[in-house]
Short mmCIF file of C-alpha atoms and ligand atoms in Angstrom, two decimals:
data_model
loop_
_atom_site.label_atom_id
_atom_site.label_comp_id
_atom_site.label_asym_id
_atom_site.label_seq_id
_atom_site.Cartn_x
_atom_site.Cartn_y
_atom_site.Cartn_z
CA UNK A 1 -27.95 3.87 -14.98
CA UNK A 2 -25.41 4.60 -12.71
CA UNK A 3 -23.72 8.41 -12.30
CA UNK A 4 -19.97 8.38 -11.94
CA UNK A 5 -16.67 9.90 -12.01
CA UNK A 6 -13.49 8.07 -13.14
CA UNK A 7 -10.49 9.91 -12.92
CA UNK A 8 -7.61 8.05 -15.32
CA UNK A 9 -4.30 7.46 -14.16
CA UNK A 10 -1.47 9.82 -15.64
CA UNK A 11 1.69 7.03 -14.63
CA UNK A 12 3.16 4.59 -17.61
CA UNK A 13 2.82 1.13 -16.32
CA UNK A 14 5.37 -1.45 -17.76
CA UNK A 15 4.44 -4.88 -16.12
CA UNK A 16 6.70 -8.06 -16.70
CA UNK A 17 9.42 -10.54 -15.90
CA UNK A 18 13.30 -8.81 -16.41
CA UNK A 19 11.63 -5.26 -17.31
CA UNK A 20 13.88 -3.43 -15.32
CA UNK A 21 16.42 -3.86 -18.46
CA UNK A 22 14.06 -1.13 -19.52
CA UNK A 23 14.67 1.32 -16.99
CA UNK A 24 17.74 3.14 -18.91
CA UNK A 25 15.52 3.59 -22.03
CA UNK A 26 12.23 4.22 -19.61
CA UNK A 27 14.44 7.34 -17.95
CA UNK A 28 15.57 8.07 -21.73
CA UNK A 29 11.99 8.80 -22.50
CA UNK A 30 11.48 11.43 -19.63
CA UNK A 31 14.25 13.49 -20.61
CA UNK A 32 16.55 11.94 -17.26
CA UNK A 33 20.09 12.22 -18.00
CA UNK A 34 21.06 11.90 -13.96
CA UNK A 35 19.08 9.55 -12.29
CA UNK A 36 19.68 9.28 -8.53
CA UNK A 37 19.04 5.61 -7.25
CA UNK A 38 16.36 5.65 -3.75
CA UNK A 39 16.61 2.36 -1.18
CA UNK A 40 16.42 1.69 2.17
CA UNK A 41 19.67 0.36 3.53
CA UNK A 42 18.54 -3.20 3.09
CA UNK A 43 18.24 -3.12 -0.14
CA UNK A 44 21.21 -0.98 -1.53
CA UNK A 45 23.13 -4.09 -2.99
CA UNK A 46 20.06 -3.28 -5.46
CA UNK A 47 20.25 0.08 -5.79
CA UNK A 48 23.37 -0.28 -7.12
CA UNK A 49 23.08 -3.03 -9.51
CA UNK A 50 20.36 -0.27 -10.62
CA UNK A 51 22.66 2.35 -11.02
CA UNK A 52 25.06 0.16 -13.03
CA UNK A 53 22.56 -0.28 -15.11
CA UNK A 54 21.88 3.41 -15.68
CA UNK A 55 25.38 3.41 -16.62
CA UNK A 56 25.84 7.48 -17.55
CA UNK A 57 22.35 8.22 -16.43
CA UNK A 58 23.23 7.57 -13.21
CA UNK A 59 24.87 9.72 -10.32
CA UNK A 60 24.65 7.23 -7.68
CA UNK A 61 22.35 6.52 -4.07
CA UNK A 62 20.69 7.33 -1.73
CA UNK A 63 20.31 3.90 0.47
CA UNK A 64 18.54 5.63 3.30
CA UNK A 65 14.70 5.19 2.98
CA UNK A 66 12.59 4.66 6.33
CA UNK A 67 9.16 3.57 7.31
CA UNK A 68 6.83 7.06 7.25
CA UNK A 69 8.80 9.13 5.65
CA UNK A 70 10.65 10.68 8.40
CA UNK A 71 11.25 14.60 6.93
CA UNK A 72 14.76 14.49 8.37
CA UNK A 73 15.44 11.83 5.96
CA UNK A 74 13.54 13.62 3.10
CA UNK A 75 15.95 16.88 4.02
CA UNK A 76 19.00 14.83 4.19
CA UNK A 77 17.87 13.02 0.08
CA UNK A 78 17.00 16.59 -1.03
CA UNK A 79 20.44 18.51 0.40
CA UNK A 80 21.83 14.86 -1.78
CA UNK A 81 19.98 14.83 -4.67
CA UNK A 82 20.72 18.70 -5.22
CA UNK A 83 24.84 18.05 -4.33
CA UNK A 84 24.94 15.72 -7.21
CA UNK A 85 22.90 17.56 -9.50
CA UNK A 86 20.59 15.07 -10.49
CA UNK A 87 16.86 15.56 -12.62
CA UNK A 88 14.73 12.03 -11.41
CA UNK A 89 14.70 9.84 -8.12
CA UNK A 90 14.42 6.43 -9.26
CA UNK A 91 13.13 4.28 -6.06
CA UNK A 92 13.90 0.27 -5.81
CA UNK A 93 11.88 -0.69 -2.92
CA UNK A 94 8.45 -0.59 -1.34
CA UNK A 95 6.18 1.94 0.48
CA UNK A 96 8.60 3.38 2.27
CA UNK A 97 10.88 3.67 -0.22
CA UNK A 98 8.46 5.34 -2.81
CA UNK A 99 7.21 6.98 -0.13
CA UNK A 100 10.80 9.18 -0.09
CA UNK A 101 10.94 9.48 -3.85
CA UNK A 102 7.01 11.56 -3.43
CA UNK A 103 8.17 13.87 -0.77
CA UNK A 104 12.04 14.59 -2.04
CA UNK A 105 9.92 15.23 -5.83
CA UNK A 106 7.19 17.53 -3.91
CA UNK A 107 10.36 20.11 -2.82
CA UNK A 108 12.42 19.73 -6.08
CA UNK A 109 10.18 19.23 -8.81
CA UNK A 110 12.52 16.08 -10.04
CA UNK A 111 10.73 13.49 -12.45
CA UNK A 112 10.18 10.28 -10.87
CA UNK A 113 9.89 6.25 -11.40
CA UNK A 114 10.07 3.61 -9.11
CA UNK A 115 10.81 -0.31 -9.09
CA UNK A 116 7.91 -1.59 -6.87
CA UNK A 117 9.00 -4.44 -4.56
CA UNK A 118 6.23 -5.29 -2.73
CA UNK A 119 2.53 -4.93 -2.92
CA UNK A 120 1.80 -1.86 -1.01
CA UNK A 121 0.85 -0.41 -4.30
CA UNK A 122 1.84 3.48 -3.34
CA UNK A 123 3.76 3.97 -6.59
CA UNK A 124 -0.28 4.29 -7.69
CA UNK A 125 -1.29 6.95 -5.79
CA UNK A 126 -1.18 10.48 -4.93
CA UNK A 127 -1.12 9.91 -1.38
CA UNK A 128 2.18 11.10 0.62
CA UNK A 129 2.36 10.68 4.54
CA UNK A 130 4.81 12.00 6.19
CA UNK A 131 6.12 12.28 10.24
CA UNK A 132 7.91 15.16 11.75
CA UNK A 133 8.63 13.94 15.31
CA UNK A 134 5.49 11.83 16.41
CA UNK A 135 2.93 13.28 14.29
CA UNK A 136 2.20 11.82 11.03
CA UNK A 137 0.59 14.35 8.08
CA UNK A 138 -0.96 12.43 5.04
CA UNK A 139 -2.05 14.47 2.03
CA UNK A 140 -3.12 13.85 -1.63
CA UNK A 141 -1.19 16.09 -4.10
CA UNK A 142 -1.47 15.42 -7.92
CA UNK A 143 2.56 16.31 -7.94
CA UNK A 144 3.81 13.30 -6.37
CA UNK A 145 2.04 11.06 -9.16
CA UNK A 146 5.40 9.08 -10.59
CA UNK A 147 5.89 9.33 -13.93
CA UNK A 148 6.72 5.98 -14.61
CA UNK A 149 6.26 2.33 -13.18
CA UNK A 150 8.30 -0.51 -13.75
CA UNK A 151 6.96 -3.51 -12.19
CA UNK A 152 9.26 -6.48 -12.60
CA UNK A 153 8.59 -9.87 -10.85
CA UNK A 154 12.21 -10.96 -10.76
CA UNK A 155 12.37 -8.12 -7.88
CA UNK A 156 9.89 -9.09 -5.60
CA UNK A 157 10.86 -13.27 -5.80
CA UNK A 158 12.84 -11.95 -2.36
CA UNK A 159 10.11 -10.80 -0.10
CA UNK A 160 10.17 -13.15 2.93
CA UNK A 161 7.20 -15.22 2.82
CA UNK A 162 5.49 -14.11 6.19
CA UNK A 163 6.14 -9.71 4.73
CA UNK A 164 4.71 -11.09 1.32
CA UNK A 165 1.63 -12.21 2.68
CA UNK A 166 1.08 -9.00 4.98
CA UNK A 167 1.49 -7.09 2.09
CA UNK A 168 -0.50 -8.52 -0.26
CA UNK A 169 -3.81 -8.52 2.87
CA UNK A 170 -2.68 -4.86 2.86
CA UNK A 171 -3.26 -4.33 -0.73
CA UNK A 172 -6.48 -6.52 -0.71
CA UNK A 173 -7.61 -4.17 2.20
CA UNK A 174 -6.65 -1.27 -0.91
CA UNK A 175 -9.35 -3.53 -2.86
CA UNK A 176 -11.79 -3.92 -0.23
CA UNK A 177 -12.56 -0.39 0.61
CA UNK A 178 -12.54 0.55 -2.85
CA UNK A 179 -15.49 -1.46 -2.95
CA UNK A 180 -18.12 0.47 -1.06
CA UNK A 181 -16.09 4.24 -1.29
CA UNK A 182 -18.32 6.34 -1.24
CA UNK A 183 -16.75 7.43 -4.94
CA UNK A 184 -16.30 4.50 -6.42
CA UNK A 185 -16.80 3.90 -9.77
CA UNK A 186 -17.42 0.74 -12.68
CA UNK A 187 -13.75 0.96 -13.33
CA UNK A 188 -12.13 0.58 -9.84
CA UNK A 189 -15.30 -1.53 -8.85
CA UNK A 190 -13.75 -3.79 -11.44
CA UNK A 191 -10.23 -3.82 -10.73
CA UNK A 192 -10.90 -4.21 -6.74
CA UNK A 193 -12.64 -7.32 -7.92
CA UNK A 194 -9.80 -8.40 -10.13
CA UNK A 195 -7.15 -7.22 -7.56
CA UNK A 196 -8.94 -9.24 -4.72
CA UNK A 197 -9.38 -12.52 -7.43
CA UNK A 198 -5.37 -12.37 -7.55
CA UNK A 199 -4.45 -12.35 -4.39
CA UNK A 200 -7.08 -14.97 -3.12
CA UNK A 201 -5.09 -17.24 -5.83
CA UNK A 202 -1.18 -15.82 -5.38
CA UNK A 203 -1.15 -15.55 -1.87
CA UNK A 204 -1.49 -19.20 -0.97
CA UNK A 205 1.29 -20.18 -3.13
CA UNK A 206 3.66 -17.70 -2.33
CA UNK A 207 3.70 -18.45 1.62
CA UNK A 208 4.43 -22.03 0.55
CA UNK A 209 6.74 -21.47 -2.20
CA UNK A 210 8.11 -17.56 -2.46
CA UNK A 211 10.40 -17.96 -5.38
CA UNK A 212 7.00 -19.52 -7.74
CA UNK A 213 7.31 -16.46 -9.92
CA UNK A 214 4.11 -17.16 -11.53
CA UNK A 215 2.15 -16.85 -8.10
CA UNK A 216 4.32 -13.61 -8.17
CA UNK A 217 3.49 -12.21 -10.62
CA UNK A 218 -0.24 -12.98 -10.70
CA UNK A 219 0.58 -10.96 -6.20
CA UNK A 220 2.24 -8.41 -8.04
CA UNK A 221 -0.60 -7.43 -10.94
CA UNK A 222 -2.83 -7.86 -7.68
CA UNK A 223 -0.65 -4.59 -6.15
CA UNK A 224 -0.84 -3.11 -9.15
CA UNK A 225 -4.77 -2.88 -9.94
CA UNK A 226 -5.25 -2.54 -6.01
CA UNK A 227 -2.38 0.19 -5.67
CA UNK A 228 -4.33 2.01 -8.35
CA UNK A 229 -8.04 2.02 -6.82
CA UNK A 230 -5.93 3.28 -3.71
CA UNK A 231 -5.03 5.99 -6.29
CA UNK A 232 -8.54 6.97 -7.55
CA UNK A 233 -11.13 6.19 -5.30
CA UNK A 234 -11.57 6.94 -1.10
CA UNK A 235 -10.98 4.96 1.72
CA UNK A 236 -12.94 4.55 4.73
CA UNK A 237 -13.14 3.16 8.32
CA UNK A 238 -10.13 0.03 7.90
CA UNK A 239 -7.78 2.40 6.09
CA UNK A 240 -8.37 5.96 9.47
CA UNK A 241 -8.14 2.95 11.90
CA UNK A 242 -4.89 1.60 10.41
CA UNK A 243 -3.53 5.00 10.29
CA UNK A 244 -3.99 6.04 13.26
CA UNK A 245 -2.54 2.47 14.46
CA UNK A 246 0.03 3.59 13.14
CA UNK A 247 0.83 7.42 13.56
CA UNK A 248 -0.19 6.69 17.99
CA UNK A 249 0.91 3.97 18.60
CA UNK A 250 4.29 2.91 16.08
CA UNK A 251 2.43 -0.37 14.64
CA UNK A 252 3.87 -1.62 11.43
CA UNK A 253 2.00 -0.78 8.51
CA UNK A 254 1.26 -4.13 6.46
CA UNK A 255 0.83 -6.65 9.86
CA UNK A 256 -1.72 -3.72 11.22
CA UNK A 257 -3.58 -3.87 7.91
CA UNK A 258 -3.58 -7.61 8.18
CA UNK A 259 -5.25 -7.83 11.28
CA UNK A 260 -7.69 -4.85 11.37
CA UNK A 261 -9.57 -5.95 7.63
CA UNK A 262 -12.05 -8.56 8.56
CA UNK A 263 -13.13 -6.53 11.52
CA UNK A 264 -13.55 -3.36 9.37
CA UNK A 265 -15.40 -5.24 7.17
CA UNK A 266 -17.54 -7.36 9.52
CA UNK A 267 -18.64 -3.40 11.16
CA UNK A 268 -19.13 -2.15 7.48
CA UNK A 269 -21.18 -5.58 6.25
CA UNK A 270 -24.62 -4.73 6.20
CA UNK A 271 -24.42 -1.00 4.89
CA UNK A 272 -22.41 -2.87 1.52
CA UNK A 273 -23.79 -6.01 0.02
CA UNK A 274 -22.71 -5.02 -3.51
CA UNK A 275 -19.08 -5.26 -1.99
CA UNK A 276 -19.66 -7.96 0.25
CA UNK A 277 -21.04 -10.05 -2.28
CA UNK A 278 -17.28 -9.22 -4.79
CA UNK A 279 -15.34 -10.65 -1.90
CA UNK A 280 -17.38 -13.77 -1.50
CA UNK A 281 -16.46 -14.51 -5.11
CA UNK A 282 -12.86 -13.97 -4.19
CA UNK A 283 -12.59 -15.65 -1.01
CA UNK A 284 -15.74 -18.07 -0.31
CA UNK A 285 -17.47 -18.62 3.47
CA UNK A 286 -19.95 -17.77 5.24
CA UNK A 287 -19.56 -13.56 5.21
CA UNK A 288 -16.62 -11.52 4.39
CA UNK A 289 -15.33 -10.93 7.03
CA UNK A 290 -15.09 -14.52 8.20
CA UNK A 291 -13.78 -15.41 4.88
CA UNK A 292 -10.99 -12.46 5.23
CA UNK A 293 -10.19 -14.23 9.10
CA UNK A 294 -9.98 -17.41 8.19
CA UNK A 295 -7.82 -16.24 4.96
CA UNK A 296 -4.99 -14.62 6.68
CA UNK A 297 -5.42 -17.11 9.71
CA UNK A 298 -4.42 -19.94 6.48
CA UNK A 299 -1.72 -17.30 5.59
CA UNK A 300 -0.29 -17.22 8.91
CA UNK A 301 -0.66 -13.46 8.94
CA UNK A 302 -0.88 -11.34 12.41
CA UNK A 303 -4.25 -11.87 14.07
CA UNK A 304 -3.87 -9.45 17.08
CA UNK A 305 -2.82 -5.85 18.04
CA UNK A 306 -1.60 -7.33 21.17
CA UNK A 307 1.07 -9.44 19.93
CA UNK A 308 2.06 -6.34 17.48
CA UNK A 309 2.46 -4.23 20.41
CA UNK A 310 -0.25 -2.20 20.89
CA UNK A 311 -1.02 -2.03 24.82
CA UNK A 312 -4.72 -2.74 26.09
CA UNK A 313 -4.76 0.90 27.30
CA UNK A 314 -4.39 2.53 23.98
CA UNK A 315 -7.93 1.30 22.74
CA UNK A 316 -9.84 4.04 24.33
CA UNK A 317 -7.83 6.49 22.51
CA UNK A 318 -7.76 4.62 19.51
CA UNK A 319 -11.45 4.43 19.76
CA UNK A 320 -11.75 8.26 20.04
CA UNK A 321 -8.93 9.49 17.32
CA UNK A 322 -10.98 6.94 14.85
CA UNK A 323 -14.20 8.48 15.43
CA UNK A 324 -13.19 11.96 15.54
CA UNK A 325 -12.33 13.80 11.85
CA UNK A 326 -13.48 10.07 11.16
CA UNK A 327 -13.47 9.42 7.16
CA UNK A 328 -16.40 9.03 4.96
CA UNK A 329 -17.70 5.04 6.34
CA UNK A 330 -20.75 3.80 4.57
CA UNK A 331 -22.06 2.69 7.61
CA UNK A 332 -22.24 5.22 11.00
CA UNK A 333 -19.00 4.62 13.50
CA UNK A 334 -19.85 5.07 16.97
CA UNK A 335 -17.74 5.46 19.56
CA UNK A 336 -19.05 2.13 20.95
CA UNK A 337 -18.70 0.23 18.46
CA UNK A 338 -14.95 0.71 17.46
CA UNK A 339 -14.42 0.20 20.52
CA UNK A 340 -15.55 -3.04 20.71
CA UNK A 341 -13.89 -3.35 16.95
CA UNK A 342 -10.72 -2.45 18.67
CA UNK A 343 -11.19 -4.80 21.40
CA UNK A 344 -11.53 -7.89 19.44
CA UNK A 345 -9.07 -6.88 17.15
CA UNK A 346 -6.77 -6.60 20.17
CA UNK A 347 -7.31 -9.95 21.41
CA UNK A 348 -7.20 -11.87 17.81
CA UNK A 349 -10.83 -12.73 18.58
CA UNK A 350 -13.12 -13.16 15.17
CA UNK A 351 -14.89 -10.16 13.80
CA UNK A 352 -18.34 -9.75 14.53
CA UNK A 353 -20.56 -7.18 12.99
P1 NAD B 401 8.70 -1.34 3.50
O1 NAD B 401 8.78 -0.07 2.35
O2 NAD B 401 9.09 -0.44 4.83
O3 NAD B 401 9.45 -2.44 3.26
C1 NAD B 401 9.69 -2.83 4.10
C2 NAD B 401 11.07 -4.22 3.93
O4 NAD B 401 10.97 -5.02 3.33
C3 NAD B 401 12.47 -3.14 3.93
O5 NAD B 401 13.55 -3.45 4.48
C4 NAD B 401 12.70 -3.31 2.61
O6 NAD B 401 13.60 -3.37 2.09
C5 NAD B 401 12.23 -4.72 2.62
N1 NAD B 401 11.98 -5.34 1.31
C6 NAD B 401 10.76 -4.48 0.10
N2 NAD B 401 11.50 -5.05 -0.55
C7 NAD B 401 11.99 -6.05 -0.80
C8 NAD B 401 12.21 -7.49 -1.83
N3 NAD B 401 11.51 -7.71 -3.07
N4 NAD B 401 13.19 -8.32 -1.21
C9 NAD B 401 13.77 -7.90 0.36
N5 NAD B 401 13.61 -6.82 0.86
C10 NAD B 401 12.73 -6.23 0.63
O7 NAD B 401 6.99 -1.75 3.82
P2 NAD B 401 5.97 -1.39 2.63
O8 NAD B 401 5.04 -2.62 3.33
O9 NAD B 401 6.28 -1.76 1.03
O10 NAD B 401 5.48 0.07 2.73
C11 NAD B 401 4.96 0.52 4.27
C12 NAD B 401 5.23 2.24 4.00
O11 NAD B 401 4.67 2.45 3.28
C13 NAD B 401 4.48 2.76 4.97
O12 NAD B 401 4.96 3.99 5.54
C14 NAD B 401 3.06 3.45 4.23
O13 NAD B 401 2.15 4.26 5.70
C15 NAD B 401 2.96 3.41 3.15
N6 NAD B 401 2.18 3.44 2.00
C16 NAD B 401 2.40 4.56 1.46
C17 NAD B 401 1.13 3.86 0.39
C18 NAD B 401 0.48 5.81 -0.55
O14 NAD B 401 0.04 5.66 -1.45
N7 NAD B 401 1.31 6.70 -0.16
C19 NAD B 401 -0.08 3.44 0.27
C20 NAD B 401 0.60 2.43 0.62
C21 NAD B 401 1.77 2.20 1.75
#
């Protein structure tokens, strides 16, 4: 018999192809009459199209979302939302834009909708990471949970293949760590396994044919599941390492996840046999860590932190930060082991326990 606690999700999810046409009805169902559409500068056209779709229920766009949710951008967006009398925000984009929506909602109490266009999964979590100066802080706050998430596979077709691959592996990392989370529960375990199966099938096809709608649907389904796992159970060593590397050296988010995952799994494997068996069902191989390493290598994902701009001299500092205030982890995290793990990940070597 297992003893567990499971927290259900409050966010309404709509999934399919062409589902963005339901945005006006979904906004209306929440009582939203003045929707501000958020995006990055690169997705400003998409945001403008959503304004058109919303018609009289739109109060325009704010297209300045940036990576790691800088507080200055949030303050500007809040002032804009107040100036136009917005009663809600609709984020169209990846984790950066969804993060901006959460940060605005936290400060204003506005309702939140999102149309996710990457596999990052932030739309399903109560997690808000923000940066002020060079400091990134991450909090779990129920107030930032979204009201409605509309997944429209069609909006993911334009995500370039290399970004799709690393974004997908970023989502797989949420699923892998959910399998061995301290507070894992049977539902999160099932969702995490299903997410890994989806990405194992979908990403090789997406990498070759980014416009394959079936594979895109499979990957987006995996992203929803993996994001839900990230929102429901705690993460461990892998997420801690990526958080430190992103915050300290400004390394790119999804790419860093892609490089670190096999190494974190190699460290944790001896302490998490049930999780490793589930990873192996999705990605058969000698062991879970090498299967993940081979999978990302075949897809052309980056393998070395040095190629992402990390200085070799930063390995010691990063190891110290990982060990200090570390997250719970299935296997103890010793400074020497983290240094060895980071040294291998920096050089692009194969993972080892
Ligand atoms: P991103 O949101 O920064 O997007 C990367 C780039 O791709 C942007 O320029 C974006 O406009 C563009 N793009 C997105 N979708 C596109 C599409 N379909 N077609 C063409 N271009 C597209 O990247 P991301 O990896 O989705 O998000 C990373 C950020 O999200 C990080 O700041 C990370 O910390 C955060 N994050 C937060 C959580 C959470 O739960 N709070 C979870 C995961 C990630």
